[in-house]
Coordinates of C-alpha atoms (C1' of nucleotides) in Angstrom, one line a residue:
Chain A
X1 CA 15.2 1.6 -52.6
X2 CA 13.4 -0.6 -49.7
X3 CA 9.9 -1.6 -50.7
X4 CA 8.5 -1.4 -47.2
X5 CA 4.8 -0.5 -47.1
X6 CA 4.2 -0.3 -43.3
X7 CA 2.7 2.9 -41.1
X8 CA 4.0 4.0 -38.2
X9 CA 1.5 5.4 -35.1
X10 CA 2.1 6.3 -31.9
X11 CA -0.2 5.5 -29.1
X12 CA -0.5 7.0 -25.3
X13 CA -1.2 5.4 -22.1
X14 CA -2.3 8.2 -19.7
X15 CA -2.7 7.8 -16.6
X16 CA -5.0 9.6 -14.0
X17 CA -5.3 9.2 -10.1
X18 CA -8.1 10.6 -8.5
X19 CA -9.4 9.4 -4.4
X20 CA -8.4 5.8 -4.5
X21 CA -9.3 5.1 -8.3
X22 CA -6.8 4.6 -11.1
X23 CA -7.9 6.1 -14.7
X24 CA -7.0 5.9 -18.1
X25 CA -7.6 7.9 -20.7
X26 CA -9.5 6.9 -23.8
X27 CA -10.8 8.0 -27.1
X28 CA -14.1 7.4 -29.0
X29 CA -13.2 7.2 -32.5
X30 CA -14.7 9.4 -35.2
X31 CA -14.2 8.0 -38.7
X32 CA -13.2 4.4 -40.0
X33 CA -14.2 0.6 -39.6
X34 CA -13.7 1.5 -35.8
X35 CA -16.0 4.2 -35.7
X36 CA -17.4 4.4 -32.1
X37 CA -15.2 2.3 -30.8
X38 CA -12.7 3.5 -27.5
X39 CA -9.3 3.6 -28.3
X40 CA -6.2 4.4 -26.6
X41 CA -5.2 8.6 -28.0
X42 CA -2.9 8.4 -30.8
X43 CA -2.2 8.1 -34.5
X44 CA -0.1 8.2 -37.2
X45 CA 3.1 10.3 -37.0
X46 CA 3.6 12.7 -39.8
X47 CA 6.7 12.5 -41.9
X48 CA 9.3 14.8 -40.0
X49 CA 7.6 14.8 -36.9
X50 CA 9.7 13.2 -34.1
X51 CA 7.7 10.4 -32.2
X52 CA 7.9 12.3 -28.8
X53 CA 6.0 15.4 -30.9
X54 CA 3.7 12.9 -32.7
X55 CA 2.1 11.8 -29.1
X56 CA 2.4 15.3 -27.5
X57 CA 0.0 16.9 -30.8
X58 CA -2.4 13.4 -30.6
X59 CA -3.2 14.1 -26.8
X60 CA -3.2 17.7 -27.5
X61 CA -5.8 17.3 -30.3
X62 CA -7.9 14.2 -29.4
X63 CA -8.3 14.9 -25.6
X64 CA -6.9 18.9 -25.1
X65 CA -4.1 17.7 -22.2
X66 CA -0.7 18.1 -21.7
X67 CA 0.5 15.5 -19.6
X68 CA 3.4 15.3 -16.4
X69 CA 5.5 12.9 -17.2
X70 CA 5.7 11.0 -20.3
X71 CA 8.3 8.1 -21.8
X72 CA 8.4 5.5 -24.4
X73 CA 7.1 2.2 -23.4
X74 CA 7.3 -0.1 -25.9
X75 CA 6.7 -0.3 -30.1
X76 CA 4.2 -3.0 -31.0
X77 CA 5.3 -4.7 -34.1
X78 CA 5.3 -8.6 -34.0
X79 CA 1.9 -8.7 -34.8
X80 CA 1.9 -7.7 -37.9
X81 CA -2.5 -7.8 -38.2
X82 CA -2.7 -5.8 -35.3
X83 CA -4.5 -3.4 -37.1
X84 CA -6.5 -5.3 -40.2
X85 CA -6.6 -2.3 -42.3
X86 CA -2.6 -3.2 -42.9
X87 CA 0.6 -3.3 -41.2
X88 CA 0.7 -0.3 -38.5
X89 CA 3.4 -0.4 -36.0
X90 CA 2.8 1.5 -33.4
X91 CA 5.0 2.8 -30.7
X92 CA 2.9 2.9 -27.2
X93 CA 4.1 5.9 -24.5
X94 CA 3.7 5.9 -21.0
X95 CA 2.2 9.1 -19.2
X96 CA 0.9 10.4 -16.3
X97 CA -1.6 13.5 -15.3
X98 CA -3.3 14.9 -13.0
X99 CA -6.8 14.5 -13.7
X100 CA -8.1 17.5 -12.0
X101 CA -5.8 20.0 -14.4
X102 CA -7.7 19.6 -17.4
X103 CA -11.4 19.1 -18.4
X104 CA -11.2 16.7 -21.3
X105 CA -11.6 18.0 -25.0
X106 CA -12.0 15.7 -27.7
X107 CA -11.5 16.7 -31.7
X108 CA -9.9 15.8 -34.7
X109 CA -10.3 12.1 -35.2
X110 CA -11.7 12.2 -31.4
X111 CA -15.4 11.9 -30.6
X112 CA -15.1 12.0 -27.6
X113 CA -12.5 11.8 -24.5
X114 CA -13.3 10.0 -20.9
X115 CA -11.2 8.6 -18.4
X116 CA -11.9 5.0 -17.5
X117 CA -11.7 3.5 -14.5
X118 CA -8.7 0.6 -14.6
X119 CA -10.0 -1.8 -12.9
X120 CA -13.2 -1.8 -15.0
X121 CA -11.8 -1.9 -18.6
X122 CA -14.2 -2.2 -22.0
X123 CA -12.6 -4.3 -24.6
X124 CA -10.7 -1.3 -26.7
X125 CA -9.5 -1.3 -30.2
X126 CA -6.5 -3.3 -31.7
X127 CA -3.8 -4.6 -29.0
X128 CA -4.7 -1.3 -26.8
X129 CA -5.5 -3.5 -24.1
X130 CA -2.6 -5.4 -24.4
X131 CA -0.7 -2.0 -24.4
X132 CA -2.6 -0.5 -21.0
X133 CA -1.7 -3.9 -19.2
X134 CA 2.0 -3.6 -20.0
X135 CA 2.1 0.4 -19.1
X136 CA 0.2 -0.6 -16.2
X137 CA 3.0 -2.9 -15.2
X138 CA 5.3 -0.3 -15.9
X139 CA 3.3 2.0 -13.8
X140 CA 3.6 -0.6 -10.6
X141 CA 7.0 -1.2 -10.5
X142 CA 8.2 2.6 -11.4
X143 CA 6.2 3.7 -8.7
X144 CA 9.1 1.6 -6.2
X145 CA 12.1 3.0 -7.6
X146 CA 11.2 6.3 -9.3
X147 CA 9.6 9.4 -7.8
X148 CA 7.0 9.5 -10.3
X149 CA 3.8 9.3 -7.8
X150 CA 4.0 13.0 -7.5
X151 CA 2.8 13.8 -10.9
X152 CA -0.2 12.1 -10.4
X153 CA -1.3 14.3 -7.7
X154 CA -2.1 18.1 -6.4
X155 CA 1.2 19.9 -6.3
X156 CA 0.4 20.0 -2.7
X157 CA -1.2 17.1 -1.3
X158 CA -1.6 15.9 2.0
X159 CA 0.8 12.9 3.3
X160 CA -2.2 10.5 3.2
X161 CA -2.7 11.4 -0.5
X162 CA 0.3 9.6 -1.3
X163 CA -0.2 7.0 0.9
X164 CA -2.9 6.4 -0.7
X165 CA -2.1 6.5 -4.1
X166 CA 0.5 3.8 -3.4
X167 CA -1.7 1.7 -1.6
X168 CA -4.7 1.3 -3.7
X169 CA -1.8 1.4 -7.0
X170 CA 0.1 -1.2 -5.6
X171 CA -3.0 -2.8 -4.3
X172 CA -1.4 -3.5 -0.9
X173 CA -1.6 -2.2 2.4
X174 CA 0.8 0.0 3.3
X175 CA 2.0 1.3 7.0
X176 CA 1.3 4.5 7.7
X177 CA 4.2 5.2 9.9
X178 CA 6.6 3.3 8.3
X179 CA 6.2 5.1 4.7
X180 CA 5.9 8.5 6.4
X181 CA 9.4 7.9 7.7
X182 CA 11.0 6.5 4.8
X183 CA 10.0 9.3 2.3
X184 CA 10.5 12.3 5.1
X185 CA 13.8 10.7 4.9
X186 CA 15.0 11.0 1.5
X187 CA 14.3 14.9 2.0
X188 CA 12.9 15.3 -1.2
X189 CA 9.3 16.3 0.0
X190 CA 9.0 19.4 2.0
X191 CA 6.2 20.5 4.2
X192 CA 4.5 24.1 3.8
X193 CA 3.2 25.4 6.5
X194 CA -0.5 25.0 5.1
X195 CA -3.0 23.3 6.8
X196 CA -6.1 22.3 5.9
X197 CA -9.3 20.1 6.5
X198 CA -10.6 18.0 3.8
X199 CA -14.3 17.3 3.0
X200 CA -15.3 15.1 6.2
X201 CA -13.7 14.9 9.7
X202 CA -10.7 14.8 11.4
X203 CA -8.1 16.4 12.3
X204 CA -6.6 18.8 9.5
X205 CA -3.3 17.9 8.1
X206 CA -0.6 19.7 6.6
X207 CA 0.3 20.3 2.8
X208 CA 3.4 18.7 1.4
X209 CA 5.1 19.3 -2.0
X210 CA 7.4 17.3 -3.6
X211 CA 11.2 18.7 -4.3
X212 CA 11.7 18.2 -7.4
X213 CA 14.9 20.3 -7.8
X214 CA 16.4 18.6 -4.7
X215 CA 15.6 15.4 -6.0
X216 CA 17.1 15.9 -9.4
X217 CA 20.6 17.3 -6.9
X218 CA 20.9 14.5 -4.6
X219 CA 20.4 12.3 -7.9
X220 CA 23.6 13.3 -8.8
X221 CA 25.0 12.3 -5.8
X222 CA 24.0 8.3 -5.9
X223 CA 21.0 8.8 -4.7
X224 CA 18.1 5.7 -5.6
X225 CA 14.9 6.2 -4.2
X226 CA 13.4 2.7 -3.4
X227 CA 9.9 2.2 -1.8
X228 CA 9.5 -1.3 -0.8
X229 CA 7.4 -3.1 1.5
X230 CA 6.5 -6.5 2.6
Chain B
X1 CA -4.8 6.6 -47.0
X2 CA -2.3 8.4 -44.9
X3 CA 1.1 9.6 -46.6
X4 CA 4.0 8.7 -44.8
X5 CA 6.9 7.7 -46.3
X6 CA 8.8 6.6 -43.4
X7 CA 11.1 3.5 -43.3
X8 CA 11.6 0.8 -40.2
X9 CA 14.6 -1.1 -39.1
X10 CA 15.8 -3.0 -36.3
X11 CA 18.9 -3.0 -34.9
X12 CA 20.6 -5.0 -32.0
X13 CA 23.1 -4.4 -29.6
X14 CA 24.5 -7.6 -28.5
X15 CA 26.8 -8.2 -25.7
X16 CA 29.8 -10.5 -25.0
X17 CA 31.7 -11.2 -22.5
X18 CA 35.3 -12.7 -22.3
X19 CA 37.8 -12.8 -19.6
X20 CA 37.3 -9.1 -17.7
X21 CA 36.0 -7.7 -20.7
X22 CA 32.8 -6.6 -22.0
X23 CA 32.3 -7.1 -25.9
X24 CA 29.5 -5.3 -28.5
X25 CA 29.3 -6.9 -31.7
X26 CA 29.7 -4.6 -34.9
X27 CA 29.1 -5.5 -38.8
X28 CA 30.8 -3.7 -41.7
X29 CA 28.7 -2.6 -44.0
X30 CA 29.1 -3.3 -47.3
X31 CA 27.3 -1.3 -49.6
X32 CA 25.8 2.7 -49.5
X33 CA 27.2 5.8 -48.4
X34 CA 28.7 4.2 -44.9
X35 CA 30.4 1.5 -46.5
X36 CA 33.1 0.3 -44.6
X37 CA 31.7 1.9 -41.3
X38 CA 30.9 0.0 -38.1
X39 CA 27.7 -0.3 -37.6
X40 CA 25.7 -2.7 -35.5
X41 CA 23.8 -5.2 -36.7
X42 CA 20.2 -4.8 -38.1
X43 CA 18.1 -3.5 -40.9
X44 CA 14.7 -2.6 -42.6
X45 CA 11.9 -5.5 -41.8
X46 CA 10.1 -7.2 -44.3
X47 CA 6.4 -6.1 -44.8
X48 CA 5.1 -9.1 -43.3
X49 CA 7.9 -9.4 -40.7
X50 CA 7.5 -9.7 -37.1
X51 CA 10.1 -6.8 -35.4
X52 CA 11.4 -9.9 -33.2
X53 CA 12.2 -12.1 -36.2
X54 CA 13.7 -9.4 -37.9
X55 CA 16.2 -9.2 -35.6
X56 CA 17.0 -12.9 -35.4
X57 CA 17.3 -12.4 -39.0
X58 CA 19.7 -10.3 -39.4
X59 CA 21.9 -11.5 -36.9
X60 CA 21.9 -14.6 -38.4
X61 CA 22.6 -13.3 -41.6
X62 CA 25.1 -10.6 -40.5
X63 CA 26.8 -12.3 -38.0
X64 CA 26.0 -16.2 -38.0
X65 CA 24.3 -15.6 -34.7
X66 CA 21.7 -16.9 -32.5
X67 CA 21.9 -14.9 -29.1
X68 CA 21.1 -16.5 -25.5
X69 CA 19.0 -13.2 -24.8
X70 CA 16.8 -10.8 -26.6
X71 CA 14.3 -8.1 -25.4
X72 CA 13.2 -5.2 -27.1
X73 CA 15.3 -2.0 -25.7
X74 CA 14.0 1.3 -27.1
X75 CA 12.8 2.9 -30.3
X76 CA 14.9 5.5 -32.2
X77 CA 12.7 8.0 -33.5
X78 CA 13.1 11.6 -32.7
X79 CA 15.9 12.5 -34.5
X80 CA 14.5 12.4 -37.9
X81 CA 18.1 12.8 -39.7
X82 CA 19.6 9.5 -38.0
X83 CA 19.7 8.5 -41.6
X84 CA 20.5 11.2 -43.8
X85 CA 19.4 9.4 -46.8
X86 CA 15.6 9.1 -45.4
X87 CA 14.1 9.4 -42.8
X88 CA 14.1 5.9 -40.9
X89 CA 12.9 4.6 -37.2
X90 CA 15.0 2.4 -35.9
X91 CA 13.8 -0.4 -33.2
X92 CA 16.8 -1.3 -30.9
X93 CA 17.1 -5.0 -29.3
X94 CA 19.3 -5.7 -26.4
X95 CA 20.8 -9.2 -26.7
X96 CA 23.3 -11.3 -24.6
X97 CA 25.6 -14.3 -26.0
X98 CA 28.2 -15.8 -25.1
X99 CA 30.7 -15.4 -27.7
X100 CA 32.5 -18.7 -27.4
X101 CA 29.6 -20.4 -28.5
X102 CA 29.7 -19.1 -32.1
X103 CA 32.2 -18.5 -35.2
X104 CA 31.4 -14.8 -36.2
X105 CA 30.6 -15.2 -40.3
X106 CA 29.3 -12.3 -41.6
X107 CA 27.4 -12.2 -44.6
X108 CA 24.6 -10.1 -47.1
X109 CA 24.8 -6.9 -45.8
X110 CA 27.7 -7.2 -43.9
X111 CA 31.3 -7.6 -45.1
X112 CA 32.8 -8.4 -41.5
X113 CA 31.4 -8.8 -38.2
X114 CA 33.4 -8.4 -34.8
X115 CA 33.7 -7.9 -31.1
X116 CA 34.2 -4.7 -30.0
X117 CA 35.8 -3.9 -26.7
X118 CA 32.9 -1.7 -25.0
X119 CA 35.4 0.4 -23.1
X120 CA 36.7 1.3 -26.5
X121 CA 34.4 1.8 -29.2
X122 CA 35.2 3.7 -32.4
X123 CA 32.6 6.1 -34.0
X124 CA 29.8 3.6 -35.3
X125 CA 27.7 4.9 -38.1
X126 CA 24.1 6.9 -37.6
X127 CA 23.3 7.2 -33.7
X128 CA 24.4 3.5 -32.9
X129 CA 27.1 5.3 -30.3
X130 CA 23.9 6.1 -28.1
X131 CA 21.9 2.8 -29.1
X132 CA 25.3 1.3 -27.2
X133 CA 25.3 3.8 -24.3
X134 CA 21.8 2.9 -23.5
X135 CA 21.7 -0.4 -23.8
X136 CA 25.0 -0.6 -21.6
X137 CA 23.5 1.2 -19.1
X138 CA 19.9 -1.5 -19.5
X139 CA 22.5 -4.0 -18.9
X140 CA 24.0 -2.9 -15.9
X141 CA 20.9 -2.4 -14.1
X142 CA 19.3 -5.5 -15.1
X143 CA 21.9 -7.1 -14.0
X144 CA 21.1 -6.3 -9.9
X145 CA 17.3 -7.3 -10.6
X146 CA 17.4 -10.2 -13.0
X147 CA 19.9 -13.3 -13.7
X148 CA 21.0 -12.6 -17.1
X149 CA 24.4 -12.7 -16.3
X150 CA 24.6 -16.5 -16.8
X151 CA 23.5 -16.0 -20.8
X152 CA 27.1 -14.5 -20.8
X153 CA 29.1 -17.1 -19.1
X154 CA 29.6 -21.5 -20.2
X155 CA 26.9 -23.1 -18.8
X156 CA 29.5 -24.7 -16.4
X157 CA 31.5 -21.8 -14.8
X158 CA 33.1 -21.2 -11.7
X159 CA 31.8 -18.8 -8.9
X160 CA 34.7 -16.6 -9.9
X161 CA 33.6 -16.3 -13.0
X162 CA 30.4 -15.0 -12.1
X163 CA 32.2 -12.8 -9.7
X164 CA 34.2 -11.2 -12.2
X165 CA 31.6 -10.7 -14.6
X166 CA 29.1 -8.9 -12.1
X167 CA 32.4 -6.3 -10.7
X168 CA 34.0 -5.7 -14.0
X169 CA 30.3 -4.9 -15.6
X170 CA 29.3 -3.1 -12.5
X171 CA 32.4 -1.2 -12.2
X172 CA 32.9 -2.1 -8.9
X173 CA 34.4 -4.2 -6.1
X174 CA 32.3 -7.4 -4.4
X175 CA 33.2 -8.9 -1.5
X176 CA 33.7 -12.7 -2.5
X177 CA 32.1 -14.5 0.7
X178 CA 29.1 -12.0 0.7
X179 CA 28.3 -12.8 -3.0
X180 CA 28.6 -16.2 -3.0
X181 CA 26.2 -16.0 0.2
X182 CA 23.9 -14.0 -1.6
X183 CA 23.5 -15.7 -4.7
X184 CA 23.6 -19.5 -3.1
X185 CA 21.0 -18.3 -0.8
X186 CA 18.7 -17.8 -4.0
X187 CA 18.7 -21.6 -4.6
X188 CA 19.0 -20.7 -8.5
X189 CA 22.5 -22.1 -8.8
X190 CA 23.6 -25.5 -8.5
X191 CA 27.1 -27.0 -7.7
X192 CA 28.2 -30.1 -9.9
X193 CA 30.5 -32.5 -8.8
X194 CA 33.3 -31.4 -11.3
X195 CA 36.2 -29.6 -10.2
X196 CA 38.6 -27.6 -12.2
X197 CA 41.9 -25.6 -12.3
X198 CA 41.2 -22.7 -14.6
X199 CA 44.9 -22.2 -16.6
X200 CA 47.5 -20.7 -14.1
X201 CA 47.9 -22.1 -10.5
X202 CA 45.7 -21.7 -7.6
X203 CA 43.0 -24.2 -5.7
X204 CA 40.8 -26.0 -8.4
X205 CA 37.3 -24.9 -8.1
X206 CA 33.9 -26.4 -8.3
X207 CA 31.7 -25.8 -11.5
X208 CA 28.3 -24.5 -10.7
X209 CA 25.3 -24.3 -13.5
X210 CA 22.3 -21.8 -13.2
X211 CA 18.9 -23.8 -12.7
X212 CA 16.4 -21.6 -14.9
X213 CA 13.7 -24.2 -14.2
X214 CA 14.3 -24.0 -10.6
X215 CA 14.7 -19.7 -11.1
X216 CA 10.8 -19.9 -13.1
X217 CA 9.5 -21.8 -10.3
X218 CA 10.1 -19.4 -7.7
X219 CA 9.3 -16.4 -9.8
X220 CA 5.8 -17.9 -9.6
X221 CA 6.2 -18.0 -5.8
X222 CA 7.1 -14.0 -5.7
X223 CA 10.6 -14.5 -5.7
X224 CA 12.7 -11.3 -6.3
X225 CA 15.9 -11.7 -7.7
X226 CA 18.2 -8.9 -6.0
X227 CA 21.8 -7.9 -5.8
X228 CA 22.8 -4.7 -5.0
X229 CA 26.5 -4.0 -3.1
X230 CA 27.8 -1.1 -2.1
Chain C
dT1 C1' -20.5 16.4 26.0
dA2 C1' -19.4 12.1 23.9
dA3 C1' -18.4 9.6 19.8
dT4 C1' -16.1 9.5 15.5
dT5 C1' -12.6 10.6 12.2
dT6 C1' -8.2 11.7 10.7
dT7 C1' -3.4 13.4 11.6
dG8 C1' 0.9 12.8 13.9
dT9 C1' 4.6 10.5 16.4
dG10 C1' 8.7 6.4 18.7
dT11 C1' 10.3 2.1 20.2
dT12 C1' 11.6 -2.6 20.0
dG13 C1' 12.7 -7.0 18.1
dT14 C1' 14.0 -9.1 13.7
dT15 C1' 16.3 -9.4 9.5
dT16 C1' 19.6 -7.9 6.3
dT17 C1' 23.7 -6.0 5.1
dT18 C1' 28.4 -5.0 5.7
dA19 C1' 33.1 -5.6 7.0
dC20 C1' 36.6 -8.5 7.6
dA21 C1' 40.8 -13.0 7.9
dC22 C1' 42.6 -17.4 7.7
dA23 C1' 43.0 -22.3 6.2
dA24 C1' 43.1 -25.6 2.2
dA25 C1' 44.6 -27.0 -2.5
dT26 C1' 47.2 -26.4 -6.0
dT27 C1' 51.2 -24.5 -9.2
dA28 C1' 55.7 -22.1 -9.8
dA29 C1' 60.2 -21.0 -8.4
dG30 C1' 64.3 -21.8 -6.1
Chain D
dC1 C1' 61.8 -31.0 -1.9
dT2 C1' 60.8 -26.8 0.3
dT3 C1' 59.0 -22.3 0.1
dA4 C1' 56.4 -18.7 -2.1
dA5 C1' 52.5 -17.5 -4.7
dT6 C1' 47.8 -18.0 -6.3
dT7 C1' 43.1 -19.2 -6.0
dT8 C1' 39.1 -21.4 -3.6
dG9 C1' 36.4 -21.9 0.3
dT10 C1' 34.3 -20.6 4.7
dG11 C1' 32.0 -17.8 9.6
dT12 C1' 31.2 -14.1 12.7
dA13 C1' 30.2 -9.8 14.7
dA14 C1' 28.7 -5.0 14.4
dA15 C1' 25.7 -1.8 12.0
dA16 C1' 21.8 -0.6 9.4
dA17 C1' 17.3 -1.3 7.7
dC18 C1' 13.0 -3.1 8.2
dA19 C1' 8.6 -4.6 10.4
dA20 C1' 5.3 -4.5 13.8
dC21 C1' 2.8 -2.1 16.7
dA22 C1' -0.6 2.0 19.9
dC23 C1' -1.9 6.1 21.6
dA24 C1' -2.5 11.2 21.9
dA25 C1' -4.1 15.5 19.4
dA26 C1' -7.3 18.2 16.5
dA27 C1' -11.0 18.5 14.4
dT28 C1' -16.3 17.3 13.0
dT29 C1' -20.8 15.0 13.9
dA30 C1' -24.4 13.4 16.8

DNA sequence: TAATTTTGTGTTGTTTTTACACAAATTAAG
DNA sequence: CTTAATTTGTGTAAAAACAACACAAAATTA
């Protein structure tokens, strides 16, 4: 038999959108040399837990969410002192919530739970910063050729949501008539007939939802969705 | 201490291409339950291993192999019977070579080593079937978005070389003058003064070699590396 | 009532993409 | 040696996509 005396943990990257800020979630530890200390939600899988299950029960227990979209990002394993306890290899996920949906719940090996603002990152535990740059990465260039914007937001949202959320994501400026016809044009947002005025101003706009079913239909039928702009 | 008695491979899908076709390299195994089987290459990392030397490693010991191209692909974890002995995560590497460059000489582990057509693969052993599927489908769209192409091909080759690599990979027809347009108007491949006839008859050709230092440079400069046909 | 804010909409010039055909250099066959 | 076959090499025109840009409508606030 293999002497191999290495853990395995899986870690999350969750992100949250909320009026022109970019979140992501983090986790006070409880116990260990890191007591205190914010970490990226995860842990240790058990022994017949698949990984996707292992990061599902870690955000359930350390932070009480259930997130939108969620995929493997990448397993961390070249450094082998990543953790200095011993060798932990940890396989990092990539999600995405809606902030508003859940009111954060830390326990188990959680103290506490609090979304941080990404622009203004603490110095977190092990590679975890490491891990949110890559996922943020991720997060950038998905945003171009995947539909994934939606499940950051309101399942209704006004148009200028969106435009938003990929402007101050991408961090560029973005033209408001341009974008408006390229997404109306892949058909895969729909408008409702609601109408409404938020907080301040100006003139009300309408509600729009994203199609989710059509989208996964005109998949099938070659269809790439591709937001690109100079 | 946490009680998990989980073990962790790597394995590596490495790609050839020759003439048309594309190749994936398999290993016999030698000893266990699957001996005999097709496998790919890989195996359980040493405790105080890096993931990424692991896999050099083993293709060098399996196969005799140093590969032009390596990035981390995906990690196989879910399905905690892929090994029916025990329960094992495997980490799967994508690699390119050009298989002219090397003698296959398998070794340890493995009692053979060969190309495999990809467009006719027998059953490999555990889920290496799907570890194929998805890094054939990596490879195909990272060949639109990034020049890896040319860590399949001589470092001399002729534009139709490249030609036929990117349709029969792709699956598709090119038109010749609009990819040669395209990919000259990049700036990342160079014409030498050599001139060849490949074999059979036909007009010689001019060799062309791909400039990576020139291809870094302009990555810096926000170059985007792009083909897409229909 | 006027000023401010936000939504909603079309056109035009520029660039990129697509579709397409014939001459030049060589080998093979008659 | 002449003709046929094969492969390389090249340009243009039509169509589609992209980029740039401004003003009216509906509401709130002053």
């Amino acid at each position: 038999m293999i002497d191999q005396n290495i853990k395995i943990a899986v870690d999350a990257i969750v992100f949250g959108y909320e009026k022109g800020t970019l979140y992501v979630l983090a986790v006070q530890q409880r116990f260990g040399k890191l007591a205190d200390r914010w970490v990226l939600p995860g842990g240790f899988i058990l022994n017949d837990e698949p990984l996707i299950n292992a990061v599902e029960r870690e955000l359930r227990e350390e932070a009480g969410i259930t997130v939108n979209y969620l995929e493997q990002l990448a397993t961390f394993g070249d450094n082998v002192k990543r953790d200095e306890r011993f060798r932990v290899i940890s396989v990092a996920y990539f999600a995405l919530v809606n902030p508003k949906n859940f009111v954060l719940k830390a326990d188990t090996d959680a103290k506490d739970a609090k979304w941080f603002d990404v622009a203004q990152l603490p110095v977190l535990g092990y590679d975890h910063n490491e891990m949110i740059k890559l996922a943020h990465q991720r997060l950038k260039s998905k945003l171009t050729y995947q539909p994934i914007g939606f499940d950051l937001l309101d399942q209704e949202f006004l148009f200028s949501d969106l435009e938003n959320l990929y402007c101050s994501i991408l961090e560029r400026d973005i033209d408001r008539r341009n974008f408006r016809k390229k997404i109306l044009s892949f058909g895969i947002v729909t408008e409702t007939d609601k109408v409404v005025k938020i907080g301040s101003s100006g003139r009300p706009g309408k509600l729009f939802t994203f199609d989710k079913a059509k989208y996964n239909q005109i998949l099938k039928e070659n269809f790439q969705f591709d937001i690109r702009f100079a």
